[in-house]
Tab-separated table of C-alpha atoms and ligand atoms in Angstrom:
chain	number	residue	atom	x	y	z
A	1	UNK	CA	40.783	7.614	-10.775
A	2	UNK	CA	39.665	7.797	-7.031
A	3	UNK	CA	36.441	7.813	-5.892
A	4	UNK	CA	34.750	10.715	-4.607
A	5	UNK	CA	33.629	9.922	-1.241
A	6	UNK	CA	31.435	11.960	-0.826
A	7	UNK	CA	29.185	10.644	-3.835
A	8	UNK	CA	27.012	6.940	-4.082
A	9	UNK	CA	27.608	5.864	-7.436
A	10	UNK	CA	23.954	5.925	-9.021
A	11	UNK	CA	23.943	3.012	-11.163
A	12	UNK	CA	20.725	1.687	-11.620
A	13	UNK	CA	19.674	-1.071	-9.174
A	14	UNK	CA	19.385	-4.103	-10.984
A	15	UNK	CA	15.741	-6.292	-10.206
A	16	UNK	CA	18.334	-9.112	-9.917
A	17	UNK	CA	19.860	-7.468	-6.666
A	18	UNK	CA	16.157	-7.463	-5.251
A	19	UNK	CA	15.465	-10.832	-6.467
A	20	UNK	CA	18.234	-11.847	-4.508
A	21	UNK	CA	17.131	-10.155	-1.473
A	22	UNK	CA	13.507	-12.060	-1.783
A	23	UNK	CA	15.479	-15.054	-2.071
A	24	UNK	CA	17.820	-14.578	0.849
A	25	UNK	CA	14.970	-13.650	3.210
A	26	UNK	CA	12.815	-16.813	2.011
A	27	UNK	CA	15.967	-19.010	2.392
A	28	UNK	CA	16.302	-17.143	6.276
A	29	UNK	CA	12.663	-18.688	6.417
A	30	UNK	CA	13.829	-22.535	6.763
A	31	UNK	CA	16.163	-21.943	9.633
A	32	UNK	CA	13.346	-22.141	12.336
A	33	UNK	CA	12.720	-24.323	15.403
A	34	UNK	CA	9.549	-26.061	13.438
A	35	UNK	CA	9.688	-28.585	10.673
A	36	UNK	CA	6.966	-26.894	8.783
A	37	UNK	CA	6.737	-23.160	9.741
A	38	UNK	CA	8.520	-20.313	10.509
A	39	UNK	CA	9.357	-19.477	14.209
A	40	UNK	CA	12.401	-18.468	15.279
A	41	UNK	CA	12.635	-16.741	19.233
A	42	UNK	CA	15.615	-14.991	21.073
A	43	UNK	CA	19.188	-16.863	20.283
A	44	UNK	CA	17.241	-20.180	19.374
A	45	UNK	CA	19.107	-22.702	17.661
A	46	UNK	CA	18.144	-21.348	14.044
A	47	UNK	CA	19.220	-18.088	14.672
A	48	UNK	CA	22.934	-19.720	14.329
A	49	UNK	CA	22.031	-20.576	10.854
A	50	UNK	CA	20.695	-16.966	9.808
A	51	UNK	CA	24.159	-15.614	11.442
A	52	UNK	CA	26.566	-17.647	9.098
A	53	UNK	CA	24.074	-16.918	6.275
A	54	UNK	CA	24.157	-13.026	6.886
A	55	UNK	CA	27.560	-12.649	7.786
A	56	UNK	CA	29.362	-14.387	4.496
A	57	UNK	CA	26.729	-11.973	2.781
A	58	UNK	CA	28.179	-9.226	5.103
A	59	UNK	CA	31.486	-10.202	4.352
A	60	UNK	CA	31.664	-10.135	0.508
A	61	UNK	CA	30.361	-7.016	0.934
A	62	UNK	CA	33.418	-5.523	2.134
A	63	UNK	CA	31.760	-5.498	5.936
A	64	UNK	CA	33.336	-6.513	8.831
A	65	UNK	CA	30.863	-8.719	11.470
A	66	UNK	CA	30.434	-9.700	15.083
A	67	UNK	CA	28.043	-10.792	17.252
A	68	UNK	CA	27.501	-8.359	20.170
A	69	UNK	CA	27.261	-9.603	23.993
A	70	UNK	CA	23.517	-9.820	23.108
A	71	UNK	CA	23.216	-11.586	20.082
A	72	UNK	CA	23.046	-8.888	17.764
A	73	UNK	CA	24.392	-9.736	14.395
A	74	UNK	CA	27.159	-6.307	13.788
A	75	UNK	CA	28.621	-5.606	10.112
A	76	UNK	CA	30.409	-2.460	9.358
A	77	UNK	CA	31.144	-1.198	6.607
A	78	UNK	CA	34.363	1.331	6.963
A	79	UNK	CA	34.082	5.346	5.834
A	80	UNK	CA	36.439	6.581	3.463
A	81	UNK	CA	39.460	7.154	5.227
A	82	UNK	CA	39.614	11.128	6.589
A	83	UNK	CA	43.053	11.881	5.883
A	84	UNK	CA	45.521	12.453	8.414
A	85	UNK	CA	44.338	15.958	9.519
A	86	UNK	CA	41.362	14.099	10.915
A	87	UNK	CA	40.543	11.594	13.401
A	88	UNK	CA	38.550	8.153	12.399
A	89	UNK	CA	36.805	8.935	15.705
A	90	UNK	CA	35.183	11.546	14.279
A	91	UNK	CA	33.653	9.760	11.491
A	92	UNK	CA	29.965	9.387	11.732
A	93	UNK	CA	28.046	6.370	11.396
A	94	UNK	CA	24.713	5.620	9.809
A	95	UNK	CA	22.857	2.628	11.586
A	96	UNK	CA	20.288	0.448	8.963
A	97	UNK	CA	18.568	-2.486	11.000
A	98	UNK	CA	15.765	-4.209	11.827
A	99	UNK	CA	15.045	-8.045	13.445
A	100	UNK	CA	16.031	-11.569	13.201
A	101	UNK	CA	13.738	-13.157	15.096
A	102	UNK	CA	10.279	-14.249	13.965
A	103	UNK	CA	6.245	-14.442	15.496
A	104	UNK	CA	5.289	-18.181	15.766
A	105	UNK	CA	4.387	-19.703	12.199
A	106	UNK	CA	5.598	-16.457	10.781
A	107	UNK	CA	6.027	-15.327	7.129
A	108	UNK	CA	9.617	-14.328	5.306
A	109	UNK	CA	10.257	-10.540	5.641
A	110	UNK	CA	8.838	-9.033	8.936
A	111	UNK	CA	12.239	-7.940	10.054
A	112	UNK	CA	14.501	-9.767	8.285
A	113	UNK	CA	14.163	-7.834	5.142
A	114	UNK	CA	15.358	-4.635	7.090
A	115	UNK	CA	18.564	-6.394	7.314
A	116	UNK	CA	19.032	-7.895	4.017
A	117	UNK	CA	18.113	-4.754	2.450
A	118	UNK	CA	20.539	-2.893	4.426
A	119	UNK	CA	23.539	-5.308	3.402
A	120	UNK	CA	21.927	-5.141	-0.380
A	121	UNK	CA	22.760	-1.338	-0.326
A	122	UNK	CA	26.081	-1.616	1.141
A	123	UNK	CA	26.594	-4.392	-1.940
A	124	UNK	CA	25.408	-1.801	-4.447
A	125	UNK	CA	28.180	0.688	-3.108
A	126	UNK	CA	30.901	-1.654	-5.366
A	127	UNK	CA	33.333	-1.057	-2.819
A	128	UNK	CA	33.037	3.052	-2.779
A	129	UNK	CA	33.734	4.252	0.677
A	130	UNK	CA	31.530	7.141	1.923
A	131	UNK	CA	32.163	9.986	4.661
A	132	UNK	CA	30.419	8.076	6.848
A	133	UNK	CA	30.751	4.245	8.052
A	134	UNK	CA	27.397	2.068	7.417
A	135	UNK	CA	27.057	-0.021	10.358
A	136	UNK	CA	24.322	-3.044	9.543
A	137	UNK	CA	22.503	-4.511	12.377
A	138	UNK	CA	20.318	-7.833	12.675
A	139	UNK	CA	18.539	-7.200	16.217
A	140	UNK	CA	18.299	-10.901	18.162
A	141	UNK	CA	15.134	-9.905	19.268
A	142	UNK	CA	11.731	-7.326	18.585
A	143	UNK	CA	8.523	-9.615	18.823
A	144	UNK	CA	8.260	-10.196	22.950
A	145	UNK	CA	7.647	-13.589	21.949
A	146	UNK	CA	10.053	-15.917	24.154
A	147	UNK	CA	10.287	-13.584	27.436
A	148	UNK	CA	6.548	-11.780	26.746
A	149	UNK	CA	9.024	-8.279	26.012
A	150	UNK	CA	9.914	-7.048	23.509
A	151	UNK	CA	13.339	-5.307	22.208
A	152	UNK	CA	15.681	-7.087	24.283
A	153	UNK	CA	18.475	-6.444	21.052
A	154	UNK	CA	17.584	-3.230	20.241
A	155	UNK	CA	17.922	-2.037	23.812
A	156	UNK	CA	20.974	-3.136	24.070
A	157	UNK	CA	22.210	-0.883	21.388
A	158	UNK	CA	20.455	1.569	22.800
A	159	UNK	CA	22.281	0.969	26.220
A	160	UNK	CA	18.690	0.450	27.811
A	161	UNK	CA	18.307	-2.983	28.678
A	162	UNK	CA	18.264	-3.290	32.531
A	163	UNK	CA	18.529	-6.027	34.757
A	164	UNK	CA	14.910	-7.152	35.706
A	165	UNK	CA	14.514	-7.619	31.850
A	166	UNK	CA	17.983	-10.157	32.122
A	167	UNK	CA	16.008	-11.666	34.911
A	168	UNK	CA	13.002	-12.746	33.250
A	169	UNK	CA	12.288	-16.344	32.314
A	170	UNK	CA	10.766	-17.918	29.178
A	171	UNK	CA	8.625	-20.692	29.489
A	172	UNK	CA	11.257	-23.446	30.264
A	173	UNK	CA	12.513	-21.242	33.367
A	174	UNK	CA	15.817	-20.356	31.394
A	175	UNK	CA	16.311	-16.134	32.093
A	176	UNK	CA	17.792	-13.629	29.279
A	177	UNK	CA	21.250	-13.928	30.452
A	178	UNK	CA	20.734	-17.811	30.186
A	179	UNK	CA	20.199	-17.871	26.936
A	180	UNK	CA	22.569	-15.905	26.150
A	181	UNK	CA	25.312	-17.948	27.514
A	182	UNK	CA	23.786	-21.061	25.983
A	183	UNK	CA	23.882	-19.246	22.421
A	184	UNK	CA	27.706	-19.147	23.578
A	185	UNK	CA	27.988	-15.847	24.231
A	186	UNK	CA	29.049	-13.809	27.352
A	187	UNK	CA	25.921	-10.986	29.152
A	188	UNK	CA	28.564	-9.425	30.249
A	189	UNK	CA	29.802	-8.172	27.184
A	190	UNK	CA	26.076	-6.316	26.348
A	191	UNK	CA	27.574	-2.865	27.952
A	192	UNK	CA	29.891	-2.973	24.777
A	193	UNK	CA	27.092	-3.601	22.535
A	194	UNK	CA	26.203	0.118	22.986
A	195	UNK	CA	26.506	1.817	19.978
A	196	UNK	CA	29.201	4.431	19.921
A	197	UNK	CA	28.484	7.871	18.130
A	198	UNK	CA	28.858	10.024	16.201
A	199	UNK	CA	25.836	8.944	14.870
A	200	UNK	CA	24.420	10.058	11.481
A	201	UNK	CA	21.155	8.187	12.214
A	202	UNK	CA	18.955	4.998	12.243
A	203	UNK	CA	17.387	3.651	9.149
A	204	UNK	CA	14.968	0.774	9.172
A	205	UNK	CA	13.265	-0.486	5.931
A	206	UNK	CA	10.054	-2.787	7.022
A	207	UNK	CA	7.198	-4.135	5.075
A	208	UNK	CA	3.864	-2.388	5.947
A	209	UNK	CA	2.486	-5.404	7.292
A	210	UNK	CA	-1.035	-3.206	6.862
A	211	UNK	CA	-3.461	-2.767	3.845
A	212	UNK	CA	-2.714	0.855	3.311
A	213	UNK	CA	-0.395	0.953	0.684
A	214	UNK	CA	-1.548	-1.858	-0.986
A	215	UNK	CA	-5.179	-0.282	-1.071
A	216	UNK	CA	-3.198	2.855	-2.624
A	217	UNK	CA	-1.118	0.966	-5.240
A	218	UNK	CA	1.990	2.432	-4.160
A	219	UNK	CA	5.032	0.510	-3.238
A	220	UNK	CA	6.804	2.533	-0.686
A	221	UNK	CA	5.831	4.902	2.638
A	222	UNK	CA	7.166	6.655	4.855
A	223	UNK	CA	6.478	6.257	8.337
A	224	UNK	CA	5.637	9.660	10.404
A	225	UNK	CA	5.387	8.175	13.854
A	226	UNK	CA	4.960	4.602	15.582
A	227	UNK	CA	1.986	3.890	17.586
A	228	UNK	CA	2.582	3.281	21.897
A	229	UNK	CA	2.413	0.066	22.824
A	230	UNK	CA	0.465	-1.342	26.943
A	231	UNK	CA	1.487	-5.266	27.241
A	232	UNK	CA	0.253	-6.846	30.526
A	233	UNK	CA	-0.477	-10.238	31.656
A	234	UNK	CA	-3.325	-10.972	33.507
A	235	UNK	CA	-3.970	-13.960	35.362
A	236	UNK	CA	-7.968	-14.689	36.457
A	237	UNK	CA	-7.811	-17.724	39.574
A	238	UNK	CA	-10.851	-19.191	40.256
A	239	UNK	CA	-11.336	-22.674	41.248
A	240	UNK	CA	-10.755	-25.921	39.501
A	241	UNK	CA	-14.038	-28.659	39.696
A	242	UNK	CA	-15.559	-31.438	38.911
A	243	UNK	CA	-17.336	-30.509	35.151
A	244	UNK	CA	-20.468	-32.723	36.123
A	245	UNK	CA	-20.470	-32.476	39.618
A	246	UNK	CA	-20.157	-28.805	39.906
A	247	UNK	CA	-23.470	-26.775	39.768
A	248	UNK	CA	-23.440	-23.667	37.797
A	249	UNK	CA	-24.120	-21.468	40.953
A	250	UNK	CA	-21.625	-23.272	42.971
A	251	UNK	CA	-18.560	-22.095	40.187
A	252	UNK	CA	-15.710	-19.953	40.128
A	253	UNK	CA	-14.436	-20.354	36.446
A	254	UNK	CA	-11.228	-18.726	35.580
A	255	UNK	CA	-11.635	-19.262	31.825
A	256	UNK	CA	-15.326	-17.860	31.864
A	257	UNK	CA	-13.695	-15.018	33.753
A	258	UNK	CA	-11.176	-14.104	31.086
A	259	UNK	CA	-13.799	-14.812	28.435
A	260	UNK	CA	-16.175	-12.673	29.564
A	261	UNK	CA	-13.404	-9.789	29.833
A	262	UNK	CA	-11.940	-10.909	25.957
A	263	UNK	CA	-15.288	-9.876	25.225
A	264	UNK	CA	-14.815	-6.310	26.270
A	265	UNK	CA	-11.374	-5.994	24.723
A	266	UNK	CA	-12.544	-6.407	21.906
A	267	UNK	CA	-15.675	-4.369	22.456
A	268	UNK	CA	-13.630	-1.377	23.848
A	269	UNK	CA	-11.118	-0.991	20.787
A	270	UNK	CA	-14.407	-1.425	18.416
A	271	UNK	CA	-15.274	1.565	20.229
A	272	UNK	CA	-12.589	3.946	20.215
A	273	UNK	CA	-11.405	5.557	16.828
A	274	UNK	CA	-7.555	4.593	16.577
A	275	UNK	CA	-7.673	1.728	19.060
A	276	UNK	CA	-6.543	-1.701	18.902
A	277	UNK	CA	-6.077	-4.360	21.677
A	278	UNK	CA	-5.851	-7.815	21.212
A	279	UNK	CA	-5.511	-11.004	24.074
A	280	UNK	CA	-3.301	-12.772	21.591
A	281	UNK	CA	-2.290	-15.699	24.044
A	282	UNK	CA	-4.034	-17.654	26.708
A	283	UNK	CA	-3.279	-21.137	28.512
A	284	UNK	CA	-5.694	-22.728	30.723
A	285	UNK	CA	-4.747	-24.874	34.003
A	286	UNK	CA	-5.743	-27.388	34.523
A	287	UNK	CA	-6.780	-28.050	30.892
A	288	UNK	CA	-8.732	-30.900	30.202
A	289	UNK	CA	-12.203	-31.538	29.062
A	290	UNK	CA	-13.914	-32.714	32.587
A	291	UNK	CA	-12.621	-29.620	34.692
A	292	UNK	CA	-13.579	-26.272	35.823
A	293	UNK	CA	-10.698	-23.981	34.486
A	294	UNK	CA	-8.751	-23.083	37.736
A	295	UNK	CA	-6.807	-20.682	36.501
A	296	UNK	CA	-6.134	-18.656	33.337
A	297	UNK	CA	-3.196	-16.621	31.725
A	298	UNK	CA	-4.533	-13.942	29.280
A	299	UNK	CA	-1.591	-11.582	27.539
A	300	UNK	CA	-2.741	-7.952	26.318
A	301	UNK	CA	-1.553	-6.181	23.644
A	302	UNK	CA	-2.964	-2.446	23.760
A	303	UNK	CA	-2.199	0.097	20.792
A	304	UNK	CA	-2.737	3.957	19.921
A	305	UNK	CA	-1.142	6.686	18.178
A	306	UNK	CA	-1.902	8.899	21.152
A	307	UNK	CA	-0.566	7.750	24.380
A	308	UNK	CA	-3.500	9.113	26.109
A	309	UNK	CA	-5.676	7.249	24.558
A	310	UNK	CA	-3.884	3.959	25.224
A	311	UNK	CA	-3.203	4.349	29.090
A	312	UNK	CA	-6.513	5.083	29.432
A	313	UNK	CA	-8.017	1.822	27.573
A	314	UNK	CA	-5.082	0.109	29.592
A	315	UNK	CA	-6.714	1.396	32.556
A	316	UNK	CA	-10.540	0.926	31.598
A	317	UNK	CA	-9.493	-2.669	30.361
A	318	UNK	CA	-7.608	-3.468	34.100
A	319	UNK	CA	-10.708	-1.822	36.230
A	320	UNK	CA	-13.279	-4.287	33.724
A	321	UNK	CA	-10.529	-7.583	34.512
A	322	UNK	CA	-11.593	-6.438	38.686
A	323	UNK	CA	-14.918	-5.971	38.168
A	324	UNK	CA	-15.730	-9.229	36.921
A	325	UNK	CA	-13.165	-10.739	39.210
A	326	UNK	CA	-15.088	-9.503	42.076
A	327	UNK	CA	-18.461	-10.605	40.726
A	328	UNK	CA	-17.315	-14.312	39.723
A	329	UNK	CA	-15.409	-14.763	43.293
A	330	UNK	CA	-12.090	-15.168	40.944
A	331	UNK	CA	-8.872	-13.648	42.341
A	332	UNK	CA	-7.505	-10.712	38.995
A	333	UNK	CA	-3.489	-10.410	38.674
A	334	UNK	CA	-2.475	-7.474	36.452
A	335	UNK	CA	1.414	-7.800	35.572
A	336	UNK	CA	2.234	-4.772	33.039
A	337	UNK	CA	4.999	-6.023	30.950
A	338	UNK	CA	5.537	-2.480	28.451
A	339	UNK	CA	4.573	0.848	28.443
A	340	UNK	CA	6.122	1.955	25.081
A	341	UNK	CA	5.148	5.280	23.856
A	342	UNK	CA	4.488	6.256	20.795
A	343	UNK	CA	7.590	7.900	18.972
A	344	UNK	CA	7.615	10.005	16.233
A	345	UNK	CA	10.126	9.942	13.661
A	346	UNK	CA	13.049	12.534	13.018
A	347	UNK	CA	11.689	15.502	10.824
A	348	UNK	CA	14.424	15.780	9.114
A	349	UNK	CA	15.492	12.072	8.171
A	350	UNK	CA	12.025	12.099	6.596
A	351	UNK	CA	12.861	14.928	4.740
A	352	UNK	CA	15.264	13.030	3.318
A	353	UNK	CA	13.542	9.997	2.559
A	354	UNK	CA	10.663	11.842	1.001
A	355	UNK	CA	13.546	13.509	-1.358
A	356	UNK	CA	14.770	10.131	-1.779
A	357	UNK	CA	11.655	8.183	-2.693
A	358	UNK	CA	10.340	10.680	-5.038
A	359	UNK	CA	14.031	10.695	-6.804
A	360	UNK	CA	13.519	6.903	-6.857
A	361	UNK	CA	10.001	7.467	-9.256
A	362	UNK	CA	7.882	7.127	-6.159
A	363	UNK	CA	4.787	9.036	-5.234
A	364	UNK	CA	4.898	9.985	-1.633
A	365	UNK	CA	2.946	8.326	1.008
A	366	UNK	CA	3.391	9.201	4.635
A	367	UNK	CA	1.801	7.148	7.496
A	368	UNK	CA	2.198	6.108	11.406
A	369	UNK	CA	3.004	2.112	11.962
A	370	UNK	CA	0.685	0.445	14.312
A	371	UNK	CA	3.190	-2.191	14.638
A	372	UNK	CA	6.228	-1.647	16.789
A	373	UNK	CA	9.666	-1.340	15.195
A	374	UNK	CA	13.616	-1.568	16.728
A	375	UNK	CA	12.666	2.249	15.684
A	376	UNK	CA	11.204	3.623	18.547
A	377	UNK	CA	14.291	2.102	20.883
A	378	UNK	CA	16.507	3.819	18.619
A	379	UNK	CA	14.291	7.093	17.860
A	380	UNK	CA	15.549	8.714	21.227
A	381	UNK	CA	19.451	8.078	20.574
A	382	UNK	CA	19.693	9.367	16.638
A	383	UNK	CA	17.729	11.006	13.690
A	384	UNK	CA	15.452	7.913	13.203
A	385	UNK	CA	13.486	6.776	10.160
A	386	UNK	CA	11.844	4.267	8.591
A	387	UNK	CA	10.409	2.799	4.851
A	388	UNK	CA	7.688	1.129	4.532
A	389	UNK	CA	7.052	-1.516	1.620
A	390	UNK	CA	4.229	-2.184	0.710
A	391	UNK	CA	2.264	-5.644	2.116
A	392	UNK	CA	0.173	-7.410	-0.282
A	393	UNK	CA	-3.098	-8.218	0.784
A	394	UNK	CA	-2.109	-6.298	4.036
A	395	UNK	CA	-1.188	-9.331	5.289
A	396	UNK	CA	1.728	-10.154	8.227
A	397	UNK	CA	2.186	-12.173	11.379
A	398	UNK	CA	1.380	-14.864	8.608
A	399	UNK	CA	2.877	-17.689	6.670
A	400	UNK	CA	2.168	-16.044	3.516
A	401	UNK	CA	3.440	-12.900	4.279
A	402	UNK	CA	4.878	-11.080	0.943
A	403	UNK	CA	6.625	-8.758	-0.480
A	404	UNK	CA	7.017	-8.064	-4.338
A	405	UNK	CA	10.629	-7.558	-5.796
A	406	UNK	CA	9.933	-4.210	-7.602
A	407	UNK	CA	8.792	-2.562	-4.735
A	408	UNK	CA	12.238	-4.089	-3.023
A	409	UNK	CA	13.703	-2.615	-6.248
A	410	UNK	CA	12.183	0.876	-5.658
A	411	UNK	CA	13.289	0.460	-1.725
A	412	UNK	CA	16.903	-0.193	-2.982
A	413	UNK	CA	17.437	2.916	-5.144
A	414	UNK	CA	15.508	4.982	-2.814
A	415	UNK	CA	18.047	3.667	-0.236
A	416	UNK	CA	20.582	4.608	-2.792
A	417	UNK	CA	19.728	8.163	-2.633
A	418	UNK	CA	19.514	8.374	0.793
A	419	UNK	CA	22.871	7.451	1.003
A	420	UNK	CA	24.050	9.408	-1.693
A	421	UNK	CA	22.401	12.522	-0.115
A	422	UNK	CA	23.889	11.851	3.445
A	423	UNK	CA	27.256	11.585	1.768
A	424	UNK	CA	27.460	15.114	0.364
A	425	UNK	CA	27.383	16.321	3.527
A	426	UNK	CA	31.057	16.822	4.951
A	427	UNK	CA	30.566	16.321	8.687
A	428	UNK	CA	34.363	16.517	9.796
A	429	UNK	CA	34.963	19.694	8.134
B	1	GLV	C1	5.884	-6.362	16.138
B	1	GLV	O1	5.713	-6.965	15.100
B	1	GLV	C2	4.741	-5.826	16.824
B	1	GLV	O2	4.251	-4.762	16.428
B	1	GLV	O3	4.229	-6.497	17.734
B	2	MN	MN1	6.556	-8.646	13.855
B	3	MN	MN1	8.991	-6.401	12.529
């Protein structure tokens, strides 16, 4: 008999499917640039590794892979075909993704379990095709970590990743288009890394990597809107010294500079409901034990649901970094390096995920991410939304990051019916 199309076949999902997808992202895990720990940055070496893995996953599946022009790991997974009164071009597709690349010492599932989910569902299809292609994305890059921004393979999908982005350099002096060669491939194939519509939407499952639905008891969320995001370096000069020779009056200590202002980071988001900020990175020239700090690199991280909010601690934060410039005779560089606002999701994509999750047995638990997702790139293109599952412990950015395999279970079938409720929908008629 043929299959209907238009329908997801609703078997159960078995636990085994989301045992394997625990297992596949903690086997992802190993392929890092560390012996010991997870890290894995922009087209790195390991990233190779989590490629092959993905794509012969991908592949069983009945998906057909690439690697876009920048580095984005592409399966698709083919609609139904129309019939001859209609045209394949016509034929929506629905975008699931998330990221590939990791935080330093990370744990297993911040963004790779987005991916792995995504290919799970397509896996639970059993080779039904649907009115609409599934196209399965593994994003080269979302944490900022190698180039200090963040996104570079999301906004490439999106069609918005400009030039001074391909200019930047990480720390070895290599740019974004460097490494992109070196990883073999060719920058100037990123224009056809677009994605081309119809589009039925974006879907990204993520764990919580918060307490909230942890501290509820419930395995699943779904996200209303993502929080804005302010990254800027700062860079305090003062002047390096003799450490014994140098009297305390006669100073100008970058490190004491950017210590003193750490201080009121953290101060000012202890402040203000909503608020976070964090100097997550600093290096110290010229570093050793007997010398005035000369100069000192701080990053800032600056988040709030309310974009308001966060320009103006981004501003209070940059007039503080002066101030105590001025006072301490140290020179204050402010670089901004993102100005992401806050996006909300797509009312009705959460419409159907709430329909979906409570179909799948699950209460309903709505919430906005403080952490940024491949979402918000891809919020402004297509309907856009995102699952959350739940963190235990709350904890992420973290070697023992978690997630437990009925709550990937309960994401699965939830998926399920998301897809099966997308499907009934004839778009080319
Ligand atoms: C990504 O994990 C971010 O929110 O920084
Ligand atoms: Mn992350
Ligand atoms: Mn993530």
């Amino acid at each position: 008999m043929a299959k209907d199309p238009r329908r997801v076949r609703r078997e159960p999902v078995h636990s085994e499917l989301a045992a394997r997808v625990v297992d596949c992202c903690r086997a992802l895990a190993r392929f890092s640039e560390e012996p010991e720990s997870t890290t894995r940055t922009f087209l790195s070496e390991p990233m190779r590794d989590v490629h092959a893995t993905l794509t012969s996953w991908m592949t069983r599946a009945g998906m057909s892979t690439r690697v876009d022009g920048a580095g984005n790991l592409r399966g698709v997974y083919a609609a139904a075909d129309p019939g001859p009164a209609e045209s394949t071009r016509s034929v929506p597709t629905l975008l699931i993704g998330s990221h590939l690349d990791t935080v330093p010492r990370a744990g297993a599932f911040d963004g790779v379990l987005g991916v792995v989910i995504g290919i799970a569902l397509v896996e639970a299809l059993h080779g039904a095709r649907l009115t609409y292609a599934i196209e399965v994305v593994g994003f080269s890059e979302e944490e900022g970590v190698r180039f200090g921004v963040p996104f570079i393979g999301s906004r490439a999908v999106a069609g918005t990743l400009d030039d001074d982005l391909l200019e930047r350099r990480d720390a070895h002096g290599r740019c974004v288009a460097g490494a992109i060669s070196a990883f073999g491939l060719n920058p100037a194939d990123i224009p056809a890394a677009r994605a081309q519509g119809p589009f039925l939407g974006y879907l990204e499952f993520h764990i919580e990597q918060g307490p909230v639905l942890d501290g509820l008891g419930v395995p699943l969320g779904i996200v209303e809107a993502i929080a804005g995001q302010t990254r800027a370096d700062v860079v305090f000069t003062g002047g390096a010294g003799h450490a014994g020779t140098t009297p305390m009056s006669h100073r100008r200590d970058a490190l004491a500079a950017a210590a003193e202002w750490i201080a009121i980071v953290e101060h000012e988001a202890q402040q203000r409901p909503g608020l976070v900020a964090t100097v997550g990175h600093v290096s110290v020239e010229p570093g050793a034990a007997n010398v005035i700090p000369g100069r000192c690199w701080a990053t800032l991280d600056v988040r709030h649901a309310d974009d308001e909010a966060r320009k103006a601690a981004a501003t209070r934060l940059a007039g503080a970094a002066h101030e105590i410039g001025s006072r301490r005779a140290v020179d204050v560089t402010w670089t901004s390096r993102l100005d992401q606002p806050a996006v909300a999701m797509h009312a009705a994509q959460i419409a159907v995920l709430q329909r979906a999750v409570l179909r799948a047995g699950v209460p309903v638990c709505r919430l906005v991410s403080g952490a940024g997702h491949d979402a918000m790139i891809m919020a402004p293109l297509m309907p856009t939304a995102m699952l959350f599952l739940r963190s235990p412990g709350g904890l992420s950015h973290h070697p023992d990051e978690a997630v437990r395999e009925d709550d990937v279970a309960a994401a699965l079938l939830a998926g399920l019916h998301v897809l099966d409720e997308l499907g009934t929908v004839r778009l080319w008629s």
